[in-house]
Backbone as a ProteinNet text record, in pm:
[ID]
protein_1_A
[PRIMARY]
XXXXXXXXXXXXXXXXXXXXXXXXXXXXXXXXXXXXXXXXXXXXXXXXXXXXXXXXXXXXXXXXXXXXXXXXXXXXXXXXXXXXXXXXXXXXXXXXXXXXXXXXXXXXXXXXXXXXXXXXXXXXXXXXXXXXXXXXXXXXXXXXXXXXXXXXXXXXXXXXXXXXXXXXXXXXXXXXXXXXXXXXXXXXXXXXXXXXXXXXXXXXXXXXXXXXXXXXXXXXXXXXXXXXXXXXXXXXXXXXXXXXXXXXXXXXXXXXXXXXXXXXXXXXXXXXXXXXXXXXXXXXXXXXXXXXXXXXXXXXX
[TERTIARY]
1089.8	1108.6	978.5	1008.1	885.9	789.2	688.9	580.4	617.7	699.7	748.9	837.4	927	1017.5	936.9	831.7	747.2	673.2	621.4	555.6	638.5	773.9	870.5	906.6	919.6	959.5	837.9	713.2	598.1	597.6	624.8	617.6	736.8	853.9	959.4	912.5	863.1	802.4	718.4	616	512.5	583.9	676.7	756.8	823.6	887.7	972.7	877.3	758.8	651.7	614.1	579.4	539.5	655.7	773.6	891.8	908.2	896.9	911.7	804.7	681.3	579.9	554.3	628	595.3	639.8	732.4	743.1	622.9	577.3	450	335.6	317.8	199.2	220.7	352.5	369.8	353.4	390.3	373.6	229.3	147.1	-3.3	-73.9	-30.9	-75.8	-54.7	74.5	135.4	77.2	70.8	63.3	-83.9	-156.4	-281.8	-396.7	-390.3	-495.6	-511.7	-402.4	-397.9	-457.8	-389.1	-443.1	-598.4	-636.9	-771.2	-875	-822	-898	-898.6	-794.7	-783.9	-873.6	-871.7	-957.6	-1099.7	-1147.7	-1282.4	-1317.5	-1234.5	-1255.8	-1263.3	-1168.4	-1181.6	-1309.5	-1354.1	-1476.4	-1598.3	-1591.8	-1696.1	-1678.9	-1589.9	-1551.2	-1560.2	-1566.9	-1540.3	-1404.5	-1308	-1182.8	-1114.3	-1048.7	-984.2	-830	-773	-641.1	-556.7	-632.9	-568	-624.1	-761.9	-820.6	-860.6	-899.7	-925.1	-1055.7	-1056.1	-1158.7	-1284.4	-1400	-1516.2	-1604.5	-1658.5	-1714.7	-1860.1	-1907.2	-2034.7	-2105.4	-2051.2	-2121.6	-2107.8	-2231.1	-2244.5	-2295.2	-2284.5	-2309.3	-2245.2	-2117.8	-2043.9	-2099.4	-2132.2	-2187.6	-2330.6	-2399.5	-2532.8	-2527.1	-2421	-2399.6	-2360.3	-2264.6	-2215.2	-2321.7	-2410.5	-2526.5	-2646.5	-2658.2	-2777.7	-2742	-2618.3	-2573	-2473.6	-2383.2	-2279.3	-2327.9	-2330.6	-2370.8	-2271.3	-2144.6	-2044	-2021.3	-2069.9	-2053	-2090.5	-2216.9	-2270.3	-2208.7	-2163.7	-2120.1	-1979.8	-1889.9	-1768.9	-1774.6	-1880	-1891.1	-1934.3	-2019.4	-2072.9	-1943.3	-1856.8	-1751	-1637.5	-1623.1	-1531.5	-1580.4	-1710.4	-1763.4	-1768.4	-1797.6	-1800.3	-1659.3	-1560	-1413.3	-1379.2	-1410.7	-1390.2	-1457.9	-1579.7	-1644.9	-1626.6	-1563	-1516.8	-1383.9	-1296	-1141.1	-1112.5	-1181.1	-1120.3	-1156.2	-1280.5	-1303	-1209.4	-1190.5	-1100.8	-945.3	-914.1	-775.9	-768.4	-865.7	-861.8	-843.5	-923.4	-929	-811.3	-765.7	-652.7	-517.9	-517.4	-391.9	-396.2	-498.9	-502.9	-472.6	-516.2	-476	-342.9	-268.6	-131.9	-53	-96.3	-24.8	-24.6	-138.9	-156.1	-60.9	-44.5	43.5	187.5	223.3	346.7	394.6	287.3	310.5	329.7	285.3	302.3	428.4	458.6	601.8	609.8	637.8	668.2	812.2	856.1	997.2	999.7	1119.8	1140	1033.1	991.9	887.9	952.2	1085.9	1141.4	1150	1169	1157	1018.2	925.3	776.9	745.8	796.5	754.6	824.9	933.1	1004.4	917.8	878.3	797.4	656.5	587.5	469.9	486.7	597.9	625.6	662.1	743.2	795.2	707.7	587.9	495	476.1	471.8	440.9	558.3	677.9	796	797.4	711.6	707.9	630.2	680.2	607.3	469.7	363.3	247.5	232	315.7	310.8	380.5	477.9	546.7	457.6	393.8	299.3	182.1	137.6	25.6	57.3	179.7	219.1	234.6	288	308.8	170.8	79.3	-55.6	-127	-88.5	-158.2	-121.3	5.5	54.6	-14.2	-16.8	-76.6	-217.7	-297.8	-426.1	-470.9	-359.8	-380.6	-466.5	-580.9	-658	-584.5	-505.7	-442.1	-306	-230.1	-86.2	-62	-153.8	-135.9	-100.1	-19.7	14.6	-88.2	-182.9	-300	-385.6	-422.2	-497.7	-417.5	-285.4	-209	-232	-219.1	-243.5	-384.6	-479.4	-608.2	-633	-581.2	-586.1	-533.7	-397.8	-335	-415.9	-489.5	-580.1	-716.1	-743.9	-861.9	-968	-943.4	-1043.8	-1036.3	-1155.4	-1160.6	-1101.3	-1031.9	-971.6	-1075.6	-1033.8	-1125.9	-1081	-1168.7	-1147.1	-1128.3	-1026.5	-1017.9	-1047.2	-954.4	-979.5	-1039.7	-1090.9	-1160.7	-1296.8	-1357.1	-1503.5	-1542	-1671.3	-1737	-1765.8	-1781.7	-1820.4	-1699.9	-1578.1	-1465.1	-1355.7	-1357.4	-1261.6	-1236	-1348	-1347.6	-1280.5	-1335.6	-1274.4	-1129.7	-1092.6	-954.4	-874	-910.4	-832.1	-837.1	-940.3	-940.8	-832.7	-817.7	-725.1	-581.8	-551.7	-423.7	-409.4	-509.2	-499.9	-460	-534.5	-505.4	-366.2	-302.6	-160.9	-65.1	-109.9	-9.6	-75.2	-49.9	-115.7	-0.7	128.8	237.3	234.9	196.7	190.1	101.9	-23.7	-119.8	-90.1	-29.7	17.9	119.1	193.1	305.1	243.5	153.4	82.5	5.1	-62.7	-132.2	-39.4	78.7	181.2	234.5	251.9	304.3	203.3	76.5	-33.2	-43.7	-16.6	-20.8	96.2	209.8	318.1	325.6	217.4	199.6	106.4	40.6	-68.1	6.7	-36.8	45.3	25.2	133.6	128.4	57.1	33.1	-31.3	-187.6	-232.8	-379.5	-399.7	-308.3	-307.5	-303	-204.4	-191.5	-320.8	-383.5	-508.1	-613.6	-621.4	-724.5	-682.8	-563.9	-518.8	-560.5	-532.5	-558.4	-711.9	-780.8	-929.7	-987.1	-896.9	-945.3	-994	-962.8	-1011.4	-921.5	-973.6	-900.2	-859.6	-801.4	-749.8	-859.1	-975	-1087	-1127.6	-1116.2	-1143.2	-1037	-916.3	-813.1	-843.3	-878.9	-896.4	-1029.5	-1120.4	-1252.1	-1247.9	-1196	-1203	-1075.2	-957.4	-837.1	-774.8	-752	-689	-774.5	-901.5	-990	-1016.8	-1039.4	-1063.5	-940.7	-826.8	-699.3	-654.1	-687.8	-650.5	-753.6	-859	-969.6	-919.8	-849.1	-796	-718.8	-640.9	-553.6	-636.8	-753	-845	-900.7	-945.2	-1007.3	-927.2	-793	-691.1	-668	-653.7	-636.8	-755.5	-868.5	-990.6	-996.9	-970.4	-992.1	-894.7	-764.4	-661.7	-680.7	-734.3	-752.8	-870.3	-983.1	-1091.5	-1063.8	-977.7	-937.2	-844	-761.1	-685	-763.9	-861.4	-949.6	-1022.8	-1086.9	-1160.7	-1079.5	-939.2	-856.8	-793.9	-866.2	-817.5	-796	-681.3	-647.6	-549.1	-421.8	-330.4	-359.4	-407.8	-446.2	-542.1	-658.9	-740.9	-680.5	-605.2	-553.2	-453.5	-372.7	-268.1	-318.5	-413.8	-443.5	-567.9	-663.6	-790.9	-828.7	-778.7	-824.3	-968	-1018.5	-1156.4	-1248.1	-1202.7	-1295.9	-1299	-1354	-1441.3	-1568.1	-1624.3	-1747.4	-1758	-1656.2	-1641.9	-1671.5	-1653.1	-1689	-1577.3	-1455.9	-1359.5	-1322.5	-1412.8	-1386.2	-1390.8	-1289.8	-1283.2	-1326.1	-1355.5	-1389.2	-1283.8	-1152	-1042.7	-985.9	-1007.8	-974.2	-1081.2	-1215	-1302.7	-1261	-1216.4	-1165.9	-1049.7	-953	-835	-873	-969.3	-1005.9	-1068.7	-1152	-1223.4	-1116.6	-1009.5	-922.5	-815.9	-767.3	-648.7	-677.3	-781	-826.6	-928.6	-1035.6	-1125.5	-1113	-1022.7	-984.9	-1100.4	-1181.5	-1276.5	-1221.3	-1132.9	-1075.4	-1168	-1270.2	-1363.3	-1456.6	-1499.9	-1569.8	-1499.8	-1367.2	-1283	-1269.2	-1259.9	-1235.3	-1372.9	-1478.7	-1610	-1614.9	-1579.3	-1579.4	-1493.9	-1375.7	-1272.5	-1339	-1421.8	-1488.6	-1592.3	-1666	-1761.6	-1693.5	-1564.7	-1488.6	-1448.2	-1409.2	-1361.7	-1478.3	-1584.2	-1715.4	-1756.1	-1750	-1789.9	-1694.1	-1558.9	-1462.8	-1480	-1519.2	-1536.4	-1655.5	-1770.5	-1884	-1870.7	-1800.5	-1779.6	-1690	-1590	-1493.2	-1572.6	-1663.7	-1737.5	-1822.4	-1884.1	-1980	-1908.5	-1794.9	-1705.7	-1660.4	-1617.5	-1570.7	-1677.1	-1802.2	-1920.8	-1966.6	-1947.8	-2000.5	-1884.9	-1763.7	-1652.1	-1662.7	-1718.4	-1732.1	-1812.8	-1882.7	-1969.2	-1869.5	-1754.4	-1670.1	-1531.4	-1488.6	-1335.4	-1325.8	-1218.1	-1188.6	-1048.9	-1042	-921.2	-892.5	-746.9	-703.5	-761.3	-782	-825.6	-982.8	-1052	-1195.8	-1243.1	-1346.2	-1418.8	-1527.4	-1515.1	-1605.8	-1729.9
-1805.3	-1655.6	-1616.3	-1513.6	-1468.1	-1366.1	-1356.6	-1272.6	-1136.5	-1075.6	-938.9	-928.2	-1028.3	-1026.4	-1035.8	-1120.6	-1132.4	-1006.1	-939.6	-813.8	-721.2	-711.7	-614	-646.2	-762.7	-794.9	-760.5	-787	-748	-593.3	-517.2	-375.7	-331.8	-398.1	-360.6	-375.7	-487.2	-541.1	-440.9	-391.6	-298.3	-169.3	-128.6	-3.1	-14	-117.6	-114.3	-127.4	-195.7	-205.2	-68.6	31.1	169.6	243.5	224.8	295.5	270.8	133.7	91	142.4	163.9	192.1	346.2	415.5	560.8	640.5	602.6	675.5	665.5	542.2	522.1	599.3	591.2	666.4	821.5	854.1	1000.2	1048.9	964.5	999.9	998	909.3	900.4	1023.3	1066.9	1177.3	1315.5	1323.6	1458.7	1464.7	1340.7	1340.3	1283	1232.7	1183.3	1246.2	1215.6	1257.4	1416.5	1495.3	1625.2	1695.4	1666.5	1719.6	1698.2	1576.9	1548.8	1634.8	1644.1	1717.9	1863.6	1916.8	2060.2	2076.4	1966.1	1996.2	1979.9	1898.7	1911.8	2041	2104.6	2221.5	2334.6	2319.1	2427.5	2430	2300.2	2282.8	2348.5	2381.3	2453.2	2598.9	2646.2	2793	2858.2	2982.6	3058.7	3118.8	3064.3	3109.4	3112	3229.2	3250	3235.9	3194.5	3176.7	3306.7	3409.2	3550.7	3612.6	3611.5	3679	3576.2	3621	3525.6	3443	3313.4	3219.4	3263.2	3246.5	3269.3	3136	3113.7	2975.4	2992.7	2898	2902.9	2769.8	2681.3	2553.7	2466.5	2409.9	2318.8	2389.5	2508.7	2597.4	2550.6	2524	2489	2354.1	2250.1	2137.5	2149.3	2233	2264.9	2342.8	2433.9	2521.8	2439.3	2328.2	2253.8	2174.2	2129.9	2039.1	2135.8	2242.3	2343.4	2426.7	2490.5	2614.9	2590.7	2488	2454	2377.7	2426.8	2344	2246.6	2268.2	2188.3	2078.4	2072.2	1982.6	1835.9	1827.1	1686.3	1651.3	1755.4	1725.1	1654.9	1719.8	1665.7	1518	1500.5	1364.7	1272.7	1306	1213.6	1181.2	1282.6	1258.5	1171	1191.4	1102	965.8	944.9	814.7	737.4	816.2	764.4	711.8	802.8	747.6	619.5	625.8	520.5	394.3	393.1	267.7	219.6	304.2	271.3	215.1	283.1	253.4	131.7	111.2	-4.9	-141.8	-159.7	-294.4	-330.5	-231.6	-247.2	-268	-193.8	-210.1	-365.4	-404.4	-541.8	-652.8	-636.5	-731.9	-732.1	-625.8	-620.5	-648.6	-600.9	-641.9	-802.7	-860.9	-998.9	-1078.1	-1030.5	-1101.8	-1079.2	-964.6	-950.9	-1031.9	-1044.9	-1120.5	-1275.1	-1324.7	-1459.7	-1485.3	-1371.3	-1392	-1402.6	-1313.8	-1318.7	-1430.4	-1503.4	-1618.6	-1748.2	-1725.8	-1846.8	-1870.5	-1982.4	-2013.2	-1955.3	-1829	-1755.4	-1713.9	-1706.1	-1655.8	-1513.1	-1484.1	-1328.6	-1268.7	-1355.9	-1307.5	-1194.2	-1213.6	-1106.2	-974.3	-963.6	-847.1	-784.9	-872.6	-833.8	-776.3	-836.7	-790.4	-644	-630.2	-497.2	-399.3	-429.9	-353.3	-301.5	-414.3	-374.5	-284	-305.6	-232.1	-77.7	-53.7	66	181.9	183.6	296.4	337.6	254.4	281.8	355.7	360.4	426.3	578	600	747.1	831	945.6	1045.1	1080.8	1095.5	1118.1	1248.1	1349.5	1474.1	1456.8	1389.3	1347.1	1276.4	1172.5	1090.8	1172.1	1259.8	1345.4	1435.1	1497.6	1564.9	1494.3	1376.2	1287.1	1248.9	1206.8	1170.8	1293.5	1402.9	1538.5	1550.9	1510.8	1508	1397.3	1277.8	1168.5	1192.8	1256.2	1282.4	1391	1477.4	1602.3	1567.9	1659	1624.5	1647.8	1745.6	1778.9	1695.4	1703.2	1644.7	1513.4	1460.5	1355.4	1229.7	1139.8	1018.4	918.6	920.1	830.4	867.2	990	1028	1021.8	1018.4	1002.2	862.1	764.1	634.5	608.7	667.7	646.7	702.5	819.9	881.5	796.3	731.7	648	529.7	472.5	358.1	391.2	530.4	567	585.9	600.7	621.7	782.9	838.5	981.5	1011.9	1131.1	1168.2	1174.3	1143.7	1157	1263.5	1346.3	1449.3	1385.5	1332.1	1270.9	1335.9	1453.8	1519.6	1648.9	1673.4	1784.9	1770.4	1650.8	1616.5	1586.2	1631.1	1603.8	1462.6	1387	1250.7	1151.5	1205.7	1121.5	1153.7	1252.5	1302.1	1205.9	1151.4	1046.1	931.8	865.6	748.6	771.5	885.6	917	903.1	967.6	953.5	824.7	738.3	591.3	514.7	545.9	484.2	512.6	633.3	662	597.3	585.9	515.3	369.7	314.7	156.5	143.7	236.2	220.7	203.9	268	282.6	167.3	28.4	-71.4	-172.5	-126.6	-203.6	-260.5	-183.1	-217.4	-338.9	-326.4	-407.8	-542	-536.2	-667.1	-742.2	-651.8	-727.4	-789.6	-738.2	-788.3	-908.7	-909.1	-1030.7	-1135.5	-1103.3	-1195	-1275.7	-1199.7	-1251	-1343.5	-1314.3	-1404.7	-1531.6	-1522.6	-1630.8	-1728.7	-1673	-1760.2	-1829.3	-1790.4	-1850.4	-1968.4	-1972.7	-2096.4	-2220.4	-2324	-2446.3	-2522.3	-2576	-2649.9	-2782	-2834	-2954.9	-2955.1	-2833.6	-2801.2	-2797.2	-2736.9	-2733.2	-2863.4	-2937.7	-3073	-3165.7	-3150.4	-3214.3	-3186	-3080.3	-3037.2	-3115.8	-3122.7	-3195.1	-3338.3	-3395.2	-3542.9	-3565.4	-3464.2	-3488.9	-3452.9	-3422	-3401.6	-3272.6	-3160	-3024.5	-2954.5	-2844.2	-2752.6	-2621.6	-2533.3	-2412.5	-2334.1	-2335.4	-2261.2	-2321.5	-2447.8	-2512.5	-2456.6	-2459.6	-2418	-2278.8	-2190.5	-2049	-2024.7	-2104.6	-2079.1	-2135.6	-2247.5	-2322.6	-2327.4	-2283.3	-2276.5	-2135.8	-2069	-1935.2	-1824.5	-1823.9	-1712.4	-1717.9	-1832.4	-1848.7	-1821.4	-1864.7	-1833.6	-1698.6	-1625.1	-1479.1	-1380.2	-1442.1	-1350.6	-1248	-1278	-1174.2	-1075.9	-1096.7	-1017.9	-921	-991.3	-907.7	-800.2	-841.6	-757.4	-633.3	-683.5	-570.9	-468.9	-518.2	-428.6	-350.2	-419.6	-339.2	-209.4	-234.1	-130.2	-16.6	-57.4	32.6	109.2	60.7	126.4	221.2	174.9	261.8	387.4	376.6	486	572.1	528.5	608	677.4	615.7	670.3	778.9	757.3	864.1	1006.4	972.2	1092.5	1141.1	1139.4	1176.5	1319.7	1385.8	1509.8	1557.2	1494.5	1551.6	1539.3	1434	1421.6	1544.6	1553.3	1664.2	1793.6	1810.5	1946.6	1987.3	1901.6	1925	1922.7	1824.1	1797.9	1885.1	1909.3	1962.2	2069.1	2085.4	2194.8	2175.1	2042.7	2018.3	2030.5	2075.7	2087.2	1971.7	1963	2080.8	2092.7	2207.3	2222.8	2152.2	2146.8	2081	1940.1	1877.6	1730.5	1635.4	1689.3	1612.7	1683.7	1760.5	1809.1	1691.8	1666.2	1560.7	1645.1	1540.6	1593.5	1658.2	1591.8	1661.5	1783.2	1809.6	1910.8	2033.2	2000.2	2086.9	2143.7	2051.8	2087.8	2188.4	2144.8	2231.7	2371.7	2381.2	2516.1	2602.7	2537	2601.6	2657.3	2572.2	2605.9	2714.7	2692	2763.2	2864.6	2841.5	2942.9	3051.1	2992.2	3100.2	3115.5	3070.7	3103	3063.8	2950.6	2900.4	2773.4	2797.3	2693	2606.2	2673.3	2602.3	2501.2	2558.8	2491.3	2365	2397	2278.4	2166.6	2208.9	2115.3	2031.7	2098.8	2028	1929	1960.4	1871.9	1752.8	1790.7	1680.1	1564.3	1609.7	1525.9	1450.9	1498.9	1439.1	1316.1	1355.5	1257.8	1136.2	1186.4	1068	978.6	1039.3	960.6	868.6	932.1	867.1	748.1	753.9	644.6	543.6	578.8	490.4	405.1	458.5	392.7	288	336.7	250	128.4	147.8	58.4	-45.9	5.3	-81.4	-171.7	-121	-201.4	-312.4	-283.5	-383.6	-485.7	-440	-530.9	-622.6	-562.8	-658.3	-744.2	-711.4	-814.5	-898.4	-884.3	-961.7	-1110.7	-1121	-1264.2	-1366.3	-1309.1	-1383.2	-1452.2	-1379.2	-1420.7	-1433.4	-1392.1	-1392.4	-1530.3	-1590	-1716.7	-1707.5	-1750.2	-1739.8	-1893.5	-1911.7	-2058	-2116.6	-2041.6	-2088.4	-2107.7	-2065	-2074	-2222.8	-2234.8	-2375.6	-2382.2	-2485.8	-2510	-2563.4
4969.5	4970.3	5057.1	5142.8	5231.1	5155.4	5217.5	5150.8	5123.4	5203.5	5193.9	5075.8	5053.4	4928	4807.9	4815	4688.1	4660.8	4758.4	4741.9	4684	4737.4	4681.2	4534.2	4501.8	4365.2	4273	4329.4	4237	4215.8	4325.5	4301.7	4219	4222.4	4128.7	3979.2	3957.3	3818.7	3773.6	3853.4	3824.8	3797.6	3869.8	3852.6	3716	3692.5	3559.3	3442.6	3467.4	3366.3	3333.7	3426.9	3395.1	3330	3373.8	3323.4	3175.6	3148.3	2990.4	2918.2	2951.2	2870.1	2877	2962.7	2989.2	2852.6	2770.8	2643.1	2548.5	2545.3	2466.7	2511.6	2647.8	2709.5	2682.3	2709.5	2683.6	2530.9	2441.9	2308.8	2262.9	2315.8	2293.4	2361.3	2469.6	2536.2	2458.5	2412.4	2353.7	2207.8	2130	1996	1948.3	2052.9	2004.4	2096.2	2225.5	2311.9	2316.1	2343.2	2347	2218.6	2115.6	1987.8	1967.1	1992.9	1971.4	2073.2	2200.7	2295.8	2248.3	2199.6	2145	2026.1	1933.8	1812.5	1866.2	1951.7	1995.1	2051.2	2132.9	2195.2	2104.6	1993.6	1889.3	1813.2	1788.6	1706.1	1783.5	1891.5	1973.4	1971	1900.3	1890.7	1762	1760.2	1634.5	1647.4	1550.6	1572.3	1423.3	1412.8	1266.5	1285.4	1385.7	1439.5	1457	1441.7	1465.6	1583.3	1583.5	1691.4	1815	1916	2032.1	1995.4	2036.5	2008.1	2085.3	2013.1	2086.4	2096.3	2220.9	2248.2	2183.4	2106.9	2027.9	2052	2118.6	2138.8	2016.4	1996.1	1877.1	1748.4	1741.9	1636.1	1505.1	1514.5	1385.5	1334.5	1422.3	1375.8	1304.2	1372.8	1302.8	1175.9	1161.7	1053.4	925.8	941.8	838.4	788.9	875.3	800.2	737.3	779.5	739	635	631.4	566.9	467.6	494.9	401.5	287.5	162.3	46.8	2.1	16	-20.3	80.3	188.8	290	258.5	214.8	181.5	35.8	-44.6	-178.1	-160.3	-59.7	-42.2	19.9	102.6	150	55.6	-29.7	-153	-242.6	-270.2	-358.7	-294.1	-156.5	-101.4	-75	-55.6	-47.2	-188	-284.2	-416.8	-457	-430.1	-451.7	-373.2	-247.6	-164.6	-202.9	-235.8	-271.7	-407.5	-497.2	-630	-618.2	-550.8	-543.1	-464.7	-343.6	-248.8	-312.5	-370.2	-431.8	-540.5	-637.1	-742.2	-695.1	-597.3	-530.4	-492.1	-410.9	-345.7	-444.9	-557.2	-659.7	-730.6	-769.9	-866.5	-791.5	-659.9	-568.3	-546.7	-523.7	-489.9	-627.3	-743.3	-870.2	-878.3	-860	-880	-785.8	-663	-556	-612.6	-657.5	-704.5	-819.8	-905.8	-1021.6	-980.4	-891.8	-840.5	-758.6	-696.9	-606.8	-701.3	-826.9	-918.4	-961	-1017.3	-1072	-1216.2	-1213.9	-1348.8	-1355.5	-1467.6	-1492.5	-1470.7	-1381.2	-1362.4	-1260	-1174.8	-1086.5	-982.6	-964.1	-878.9	-935	-1087	-1151.4	-1141.8	-1172.5	-1162.8	-1028.6	-922.5	-784.8	-773.9	-815.8	-812.2	-886.2	-997.6	-1089.3	-1021.8	-947.6	-888.4	-780.8	-697.4	-573.5	-600.1	-704.3	-723.2	-725	-780.7	-773.3	-624.7	-527.7	-390.6	-327.7	-392	-330.4	-378.1	-477	-540.6	-449.3	-403.1	-333.8	-393.3	-323.8	-379.4	-454.4	-416.1	-487	-614.8	-628.3	-767.5	-853.8	-797.9	-868.1	-932.8	-832.6	-881.4	-993	-991.4	-1102.1	-1230.4	-1212.5	-1330.5	-1400.8	-1306	-1363.5	-1412	-1363.1	-1419.3	-1572.8	-1596	-1733.2	-1814.8	-1758.5	-1838	-1874.7	-1780.2	-1801.2	-1878.5	-1922.4	-1993.3	-2123.9	-2157.1	-2271.1	-2400.2	-2408.8	-2527.1	-2556	-2452.6	-2476	-2396.9	-2326.5	-2224.6	-2297.6	-2238.5	-2304.4	-2320.2	-2228.1	-2232.9	-2363.5	-2365.9	-2487.4	-2620.4	-2619.9	-2732.6	-2794.9	-2699.7	-2738.9	-2793.9	-2722.2	-2750.4	-2895.7	-2925.9	-3058	-3161	-3122.2	-3206.2	-3248.5	-3158.8	-3167.7	-3243.5	-3264.2	-3321.3	-3242.3	-3106.5	-3009	-2959.1	-2950.5	-2914.1	-2766	-2772.3	-2634	-2535.6	-2409.8	-2299.4	-2209.6	-2165.7	-2072.4	-1930.5	-1882.7	-1763.8	-1649.5	-1618.1	-1499.8	-1522.3	-1647.9	-1683.9	-1702.5	-1674.5	-1678.2	-1545.1	-1515.8	-1396.3	-1377	-1475.7	-1478.2	-1460	-1525.2	-1541.3	-1427.8	-1345.6	-1256.8	-1138.5	-1083.5	-967.3	-1024.4	-1135.4	-1186.1	-1226.6	-1271.3	-1301.2	-1176.3	-1070.5	-943.4	-893.4	-928.8	-883.6	-962.2	-1083.9	-1162.2	-1111.3	-1091.4	-1023.8	-880	-808.6	-698.5	-690.3	-798.1	-815.1	-861.7	-929.7	-982.5	-870	-762.8	-637.2	-532.9	-572.5	-479.1	-438.2	-453.6	-413.4	-295.9	-190.3	-52.7	-31.7	-84.6	-62.9	-137.5	-253.1	-314.1	-225	-171.2	-88.3	32.4	95.1	223.1	167.1	66.1	-0.2	-23	-81.2	-114.2	4.7	115.1	241	284.8	271.4	314.1	234.4	104	12.2	44.4	88.2	110.6	257	327.9	442.1	465.8	335.4	328.3	311	387.2	383.8	259.4	211.1	73.8	91.2	203.3	209.4	200.3	228.3	187.6	49.3	-22.2	-167.2	-221.4	-178.5	-227.8	-193.1	-84.6	-56	-146.3	-205.2	-308.7	-434.1	-473.9	-589.6	-577.7	-469.7	-448.8	-453.4	-404.1	-417.6	-557.4	-651.3	-788.2	-804.5	-724.3	-728.8	-828.4	-881.1	-962.8	-883.4	-971.3	-910	-841.2	-906.3	-861.9	-715.7	-681.2	-555.6	-460.1	-508.7	-405	-377.7	-468.2	-443	-348.3	-379.3	-306.4	-164.7	-151.2	-10.5	67.1	-1	74.7	81.2	-33.7	-33.2	13.6	-14.1	29.5	198.5	237.5	381.2	456.9	419.5	500.9	467.8	362	349.1	398.4	450.2	490.9	590.8	697	795.3	721.5	626.7	550.4	465.2	407	327.3	415.3	537	628.3	655.1	693.3	728.4	603.3	484.9	370.2	350.8	367.1	343.7	429.3	569.4	660.8	636.3	610	594.3	467.6	358.8	234.8	242.4	321.3	332.7	412.7	524.6	593.7	518.2	429	341.5	234.7	176	64.7	138.7	253.1	321.1	343.6	357.3	375.8	246.2	133.9	14.2	20.2	-18.5	-22.1	-131.6	-118.4	-214.2	-354.6	-400.9	-544.2	-587	-529.8	-569.9	-562.1	-434.8	-415.7	-519	-559.1	-670.8	-815.9	-839.6	-976.1	-1020.7	-940.9	-985.6	-881.8	-771.4	-663.8	-646.6	-643.2	-624.8	-745.5	-848	-965.8	-1060.3	-1166	-1215	-1151.4	-1113.6	-1049.4	-921.5	-836.9	-717.3	-723.3	-840.5	-855.8	-801.8	-772.6	-697.2	-560.9	-512.5	-365.2	-265.1	-218.9	-113.6	19.1	111.8	241.9	313.4	300	368.3	297.8	173.4	98.6	144.6	162.5	209.8	344.6	429.9	574.9	561.2	460.5	450.5	401.1	314.2	258.4	372.9	452	560.5	660.4	695.3	799.6	742.4	625.4	584.7	480.5	406.9	295.6	350.9	419.5	469.8	616	693.2	824	921.4	892.2	972.2	1046.3	1146.8	1219.3	1292.5	1355.9	1438.6	1347.9	1222.7	1132.6	1090	1065.7	1004.4	1103	1229	1329.1	1358.1	1331.3	1342.9	1235.9	1111.7	995.9	1033.8	1100.9	1129.5	1201.3	1312.9	1393.1	1338.9	1235.2	1154	1067.5	1011.3	945.3	1033.6	1151.9	1243.2	1278	1307.9	1339	1223.5	1095.7	968.1	956.4	976.5	957.8	1059.5	1191.2	1286.7	1271.6	1228.4	1199	1084.2	967.8	865.5	904.4	991.1	1040	1132.2	1214.2	1311	1235.1	1145.5	1055.9	990.1	935.5	872.6	978.1	1093.4	1193.4	1244	1262.3	1308.1	1216.3	1086.6	983.9	946.6	975.6	938.4	983.5	1116.6	1151.3	1062.1	966.9	861	753.7	732.2	613.7	662.6	770.9	805.5	886.8	858	910.9	979.4	1110.8	1189.9	1217.8	1231.7	1248.2	1381.9	1478.4	1616.8	1623	1507.2	1518.4	1510.7	1585.1	1587.7	1473.4	1410.7	1301	1352.8
[MASK]
+++++++++++++++++++++++++++++++++++++++++++++++++++++++++++++++++++++++++++++++++++++++++++++++++++++++++++++++++++++++++++++++++++++++++++++++++++++++++++++++++++++++++++++++++++++++++++++++++++++++++++++++++++++++++++++++++++++++++++++++++++++++++++++++++++++++++++++++++++++++++++++++++++++++++++++

């Protein structure tokens, strides 16, 4: 084949490559790049969505740190929920996956039961848990009262509202369990048998085989759940409206209130960029430190 034909084929391949990825590029431009650019520009303006936007520079960013009393409180609430919920989610989901991966009778039924809550729309589950947490008529307090334990003000107490939302979040861990279960089923049986031959017990299998081989999946679930928890919105919006006394006011709910309740779209977009940077910093820290505890099959020992 002549050099001219090779060059023509290379150009055709390049052209077809661009044609095939053009839908993805167009989607990223329209639904990611453009909204992010518009959001950043809006964060530099004073705009109520009705009148003309006024350019104010970084005034909105300075204002939320110096004048907004609820800004830092909403961040604290969100971080408290995140760092309370994610470790418990990971531990309970991994335990559930280990149980479902064992040789127990009816494990197919148990897998369905564990996964079903993740299929319920978050609005429906929020209304359901709102009834369960009810101080006077809630099912949880009914059983506590039956056992002789005093009723608990689950979502009506400033100390218990975030733990209550955490309990609800842990209930909905079907997706996490399924991902852990897929990872467990990918672990070679010969490694488990090698531990048995060496006289090891289940703890040795878990410590030296299961955890190292599951570490990439643990990293994935950790990042995904942290991002999800930092975007906490529907539960406090429906169940508590940020109360009592703003103790469940999440960062995203505060952004929503500024945008659609107070008409401060510029301030809301500035907060959105702060949330983006906060999420990116936490994710980068986890990724940078993951090399200390994450094992990949191709790694050299």
